[in-house]
Amino acid sequence: MKIVHTITDLRDQLAPFQRPAFVATMGNLHDGHIALVNQAKPLGDVMVASIFVNRLQFAPHEDFDTYPRTWEADCERLQAAGCDVLFAPRETDLYPEPQTYKVHPPAELADILEGHFRPGFFTGVSTVVMKLFSCVFAGKPSGAAMFGKKDYQQVMIIRRMVQQFALPIDIVPGETLRAADGLALSSRNGYLHALERAEAVQLSRALKALGEAARAQGLDKLEALEAQAMQVLSARGWTPDYLTVRRRADLLPPGTTGAAEPLVVLGAARLGTTRLIDNLEI
Ligand code: AMP
């Protein structure tokens, strides 16, 4: 595996190839990241992963400084997974001057759910992904990039961005990898101490219960069911931001008559100081 830090070195490495396959990460790699790499590999003629903790998508009070950085282990895991090129730009490589040109995704998609509780988050994400895409794919006839459904809203926003800017990149969603008890793998799970780790699975359980109740009792009861699901987590010591059933197509609340349309249950909640997110298609 070739490790490159600058955009020029990345482009030199990729020059012989026609169709990069790409997975963007913030490092602290777990099996979920590696599963994406394994699935992405056959989608192109060269496998590129990036590690970059993107300051633009962190609010000042969030965990940019303490975000886990595990460089050596990450390199070993990517190498073992058969990744061809690791792009690990320093901040000055990707943002040599303040990034004042930004990608602002539409409010109806980016200011709800995660975007409501993390204002500006999806502008930071969209901007860095657009820049990483430019580094990896510029001049290539086509490419593919995999994003995990764990970050459900993110996949939708990136997909629409690629569509609207007519980028020749296939955005391919990957299923969420979970621990044996059902907790979605996440770099932030490392923040949980033992008791919290045992409790953490309750988020996915609450999403499952909410999804089942919504399907069984009808969408006209949704508001009450969502409030009840949040209450269950609160009573266990969590601070939920949202637990909600939305349409998969646009993440808006379903109409009461739309029982047959594909839905997704999304949730975000804090356990101690750790904020976890998860979702489940129903
Ligand atoms: P991150 O390093 O958290 O920015 O994540 C990098 C990519 O890995 C994103 O596309 C995530 O959606 C994806 N990802 C994170 N957790 C998981 C998981 N448990 N299963 C599958 N993909 C994941």
PDB file of N, CA, C and O in Angstrom, residues 198-229:
ATOM      1  N   ALA A 198     -22.179  -1.480  27.905  1.00  0.00           N
ATOM      2  CA  ALA A 198     -23.236  -2.489  28.067  1.00  0.00           C
ATOM      3  C   ALA A 198     -24.615  -1.870  27.800  1.00  0.00           C
ATOM      4  O   ALA A 198     -25.512  -2.520  27.257  1.00  0.00           O
ATOM      5  N   GLU A 199     -24.774  -0.615  28.155  1.00  0.00           N
ATOM      6  CA  GLU A 199     -26.054   0.071  27.972  1.00  0.00           C
ATOM      7  C   GLU A 199     -26.279   0.515  26.522  1.00  0.00           C
ATOM      8  O   GLU A 199     -27.420   0.649  26.053  1.00  0.00           O
ATOM      9  N   ALA A 200     -25.176   0.715  25.804  1.00  0.00           N
ATOM     10  CA  ALA A 200     -25.241   1.397  24.495  1.00  0.00           C
ATOM     11  C   ALA A 200     -26.148   0.701  23.495  1.00  0.00           C
ATOM     12  O   ALA A 200     -26.752   1.352  22.632  1.00  0.00           O
ATOM     13  N   VAL A 201     -26.295  -0.610  23.598  1.00  0.00           N
ATOM     14  CA  VAL A 201     -27.125  -1.369  22.664  1.00  0.00           C
ATOM     15  C   VAL A 201     -28.595  -0.934  22.742  1.00  0.00           C
ATOM     16  O   VAL A 201     -29.372  -1.176  21.818  1.00  0.00           O
ATOM     17  N   GLN A 202     -28.964  -0.280  23.826  1.00  0.00           N
ATOM     18  CA  GLN A 202     -30.365   0.124  23.993  1.00  0.00           C
ATOM     19  C   GLN A 202     -30.819   1.108  22.918  1.00  0.00           C
ATOM     20  O   GLN A 202     -32.011   1.211  22.627  1.00  0.00           O
ATOM     21  N   LEU A 203     -29.888   1.832  22.312  1.00  0.00           N
ATOM     22  CA  LEU A 203     -30.285   2.752  21.239  1.00  0.00           C
ATOM     23  C   LEU A 203     -30.856   1.952  20.055  1.00  0.00           C
ATOM     24  O   LEU A 203     -31.944   2.247  19.561  1.00  0.00           O
ATOM     25  N   SER A 204     -30.133   0.919  19.626  1.00  0.00           N
ATOM     26  CA  SER A 204     -30.642   0.135  18.482  1.00  0.00           C
ATOM     27  C   SER A 204     -31.909  -0.619  18.880  1.00  0.00           C
ATOM     28  O   SER A 204     -32.818  -0.799  18.068  1.00  0.00           O
ATOM     29  N   ARG A 205     -31.992  -1.030  20.141  1.00  0.00           N
ATOM     30  CA  ARG A 205     -33.213  -1.706  20.590  1.00  0.00           C
ATOM     31  C   ARG A 205     -34.406  -0.760  20.564  1.00  0.00           C
ATOM     32  O   ARG A 205     -35.509  -1.133  20.178  1.00  0.00           O
ATOM     33  N   ALA A 206     -34.174   0.476  20.975  1.00  0.00           N
ATOM     34  CA  ALA A 206     -35.266   1.462  20.983  1.00  0.00           C
ATOM     35  C   ALA A 206     -35.723   1.760  19.549  1.00  0.00           C
ATOM     36  O   ALA A 206     -36.927   1.908  19.292  1.00  0.00           O
ATOM     37  N   LEU A 207     -34.778   1.815  18.620  1.00  0.00           N
ATOM     38  CA  LEU A 207     -35.142   2.063  17.218  1.00  0.00           C
ATOM     39  C   LEU A 207     -35.977   0.903  16.672  1.00  0.00           C
ATOM     40  O   LEU A 207     -36.960   1.102  15.963  1.00  0.00           O
ATOM     41  N   LYS A 208     -35.556  -0.305  17.027  1.00  0.00           N
ATOM     42  CA  LYS A 208     -36.271  -1.495  16.559  1.00  0.00           C
ATOM     43  C   LYS A 208     -37.696  -1.504  17.129  1.00  0.00           C
ATOM     44  O   LYS A 208     -38.667  -1.737  16.405  1.00  0.00           O
ATOM     45  N   ALA A 209     -37.797  -1.225  18.439  1.00  0.00           N
ATOM     46  CA  ALA A 209     -39.119  -1.230  19.080  1.00  0.00           C
ATOM     47  C   ALA A 209     -40.008  -0.147  18.470  1.00  0.00           C
ATOM     48  O   ALA A 209     -41.199  -0.377  18.213  1.00  0.00           O
ATOM     49  N   LEU A 210     -39.445   1.025  18.207  1.00  0.00           N
ATOM     50  CA  LEU A 210     -40.224   2.112  17.609  1.00  0.00           C
ATOM     51  C   LEU A 210     -40.692   1.715  16.205  1.00  0.00           C
ATOM     52  O   LEU A 210     -41.854   1.950  15.840  1.00  0.00           O
ATOM     53  N   GLY A 211     -39.816   1.109  15.433  1.00  0.00           N
ATOM     54  CA  GLY A 211     -40.179   0.675  14.083  1.00  0.00           C
ATOM     55  C   GLY A 211     -41.308  -0.349  14.118  1.00  0.00           C
ATOM     56  O   GLY A 211     -42.273  -0.254  13.348  1.00  0.00           O
ATOM     57  N   GLU A 212     -41.206  -1.296  15.029  1.00  0.00           N
ATOM     58  CA  GLU A 212     -42.237  -2.331  15.123  1.00  0.00           C
ATOM     59  C   GLU A 212     -43.565  -1.736  15.574  1.00  0.00           C
ATOM     60  O   GLU A 212     -44.619  -2.058  15.038  1.00  0.00           O
ATOM     61  N   ALA A 213     -43.500  -0.821  16.544  1.00  0.00           N
ATOM     62  CA  ALA A 213     -44.732  -0.197  17.039  1.00  0.00           C
ATOM     63  C   ALA A 213     -45.386   0.638  15.937  1.00  0.00           C
ATOM     64  O   ALA A 213     -46.609   0.626  15.771  1.00  0.00           O
ATOM     65  N   ALA A 214     -44.550   1.353  15.161  1.00  0.00           N
ATOM     66  CA  ALA A 214     -45.098   2.194  14.090  1.00  0.00           C
ATOM     67  C   ALA A 214     -45.779   1.336  13.035  1.00  0.00           C
ATOM     68  O   ALA A 214     -46.869   1.671  12.552  1.00  0.00           O
ATOM     69  N   ARG A 215     -45.160   0.232  12.677  1.00  0.00           N
ATOM     70  CA  ARG A 215     -45.752  -0.658  11.669  1.00  0.00           C
ATOM     71  C   ARG A 215     -47.026  -1.329  12.218  1.00  0.00           C
ATOM     72  O   ARG A 215     -47.995  -1.508  11.491  1.00  0.00           O
ATOM     73  N   ALA A 216     -47.003  -1.688  13.523  1.00  0.00           N
ATOM     74  CA  ALA A 216     -48.140  -2.424  14.092  1.00  0.00           C
ATOM     75  C   ALA A 216     -49.316  -1.497  14.405  1.00  0.00           C
ATOM     76  O   ALA A 216     -50.468  -1.827  14.154  1.00  0.00           O
ATOM     77  N   GLN A 217     -49.006  -0.292  14.938  1.00  0.00           N
ATOM     78  CA  GLN A 217     -50.091   0.556  15.455  1.00  0.00           C
ATOM     79  C   GLN A 217     -50.527   1.632  14.480  1.00  0.00           C
ATOM     80  O   GLN A 217     -51.506   2.331  14.718  1.00  0.00           O
ATOM     81  N   GLY A 218     -49.765   1.830  13.423  1.00  0.00           N
ATOM     82  CA  GLY A 218     -50.192   2.801  12.413  1.00  0.00           C
ATOM     83  C   GLY A 218     -49.470   4.121  12.546  1.00  0.00           C
ATOM     84  O   GLY A 218     -49.107   4.546  13.646  1.00  0.00           O
ATOM     85  N   LEU A 219     -49.305   4.771  11.390  1.00  0.00           N
ATOM     86  CA  LEU A 219     -48.496   5.988  11.356  1.00  0.00           C
ATOM     87  C   LEU A 219     -49.227   7.192  11.956  1.00  0.00           C
ATOM     88  O   LEU A 219     -48.611   8.219  12.238  1.00  0.00           O
ATOM     89  N   ASP A 220     -50.535   7.092  12.175  1.00  0.00           N
ATOM     90  CA  ASP A 220     -51.256   8.212  12.801  1.00  0.00           C
ATOM     91  C   ASP A 220     -50.883   8.349  14.275  1.00  0.00           C
ATOM     92  O   ASP A 220     -51.103   9.379  14.885  1.00  0.00           O
ATOM     93  N   LYS A 221     -50.254   7.304  14.827  1.00  0.00           N
ATOM     94  CA  LYS A 221     -49.849   7.357  16.245  1.00  0.00           C
ATOM     95  C   LYS A 221     -48.372   7.728  16.396  1.00  0.00           C
ATOM     96  O   LYS A 221     -47.816   7.643  17.486  1.00  0.00           O
ATOM     97  N   LEU A 222     -47.765   8.105  15.277  1.00  0.00           N
ATOM     98  CA  LEU A 222     -46.310   8.203  15.257  1.00  0.00           C
ATOM     99  C   LEU A 222     -45.740   9.157  16.307  1.00  0.00           C
ATOM    100  O   LEU A 222     -44.778   8.822  16.998  1.00  0.00           O
ATOM    101  N   GLU A 223     -46.346  10.351  16.411  1.00  0.00           N
ATOM    102  CA  GLU A 223     -45.788  11.341  17.340  1.00  0.00           C
ATOM    103  C   GLU A 223     -45.745  10.794  18.758  1.00  0.00           C
ATOM    104  O   GLU A 223     -44.742  10.960  19.461  1.00  0.00           O
ATOM    105  N   ALA A 224     -46.822  10.139  19.164  1.00  0.00           N
ATOM    106  CA  ALA A 224     -46.885   9.576  20.519  1.00  0.00           C
ATOM    107  C   ALA A 224     -45.862   8.452  20.683  1.00  0.00           C
ATOM    108  O   ALA A 224     -45.186   8.354  21.718  1.00  0.00           O
ATOM    109  N   LEU A 225     -45.734   7.633  19.644  1.00  0.00           N
ATOM    110  CA  LEU A 225     -44.783   6.511  19.725  1.00  0.00           C
ATOM    111  C   LEU A 225     -43.340   7.022  19.808  1.00  0.00           C
ATOM    112  O   LEU A 225     -42.513   6.478  20.549  1.00  0.00           O
ATOM    113  N   GLU A 226     -43.053   8.078  19.052  1.00  0.00           N
ATOM    114  CA  GLU A 226     -41.705   8.651  19.076  1.00  0.00           C
ATOM    115  C   GLU A 226     -41.402   9.255  20.456  1.00  0.00           C
ATOM    116  O   GLU A 226     -40.310   9.053  21.013  1.00  0.00           O
ATOM    117  N   ALA A 227     -42.379   9.961  20.998  1.00  0.00           N
ATOM    118  CA  ALA A 227     -42.201  10.562  22.329  1.00  0.00           C
ATOM    119  C   ALA A 227     -41.966   9.474  23.372  1.00  0.00           C
ATOM    120  O   ALA A 227     -41.108   9.612  24.260  1.00  0.00           O
ATOM    121  N   GLN A 228     -42.713   8.390  23.223  1.00  0.00           N
ATOM    122  CA  GLN A 228     -42.586   7.267  24.172  1.00  0.00           C
ATOM    123  C   GLN A 228     -41.197   6.633  24.056  1.00  0.00           C
ATOM    124  O   GLN A 228     -40.563   6.314  25.074  1.00  0.00           O
ATOM    125  N   ALA A 229     -40.709   6.459  22.841  1.00  0.00           N
ATOM    126  CA  ALA A 229     -39.383   5.854  22.637  1.00  0.00           C
ATOM    127  C   ALA A 229     -38.291   6.729  23.260  1.00  0.00           C
ATOM    128  O   ALA A 229     -37.344   6.225  23.894  1.00  0.00           O
TER     129      ALA A 229
END
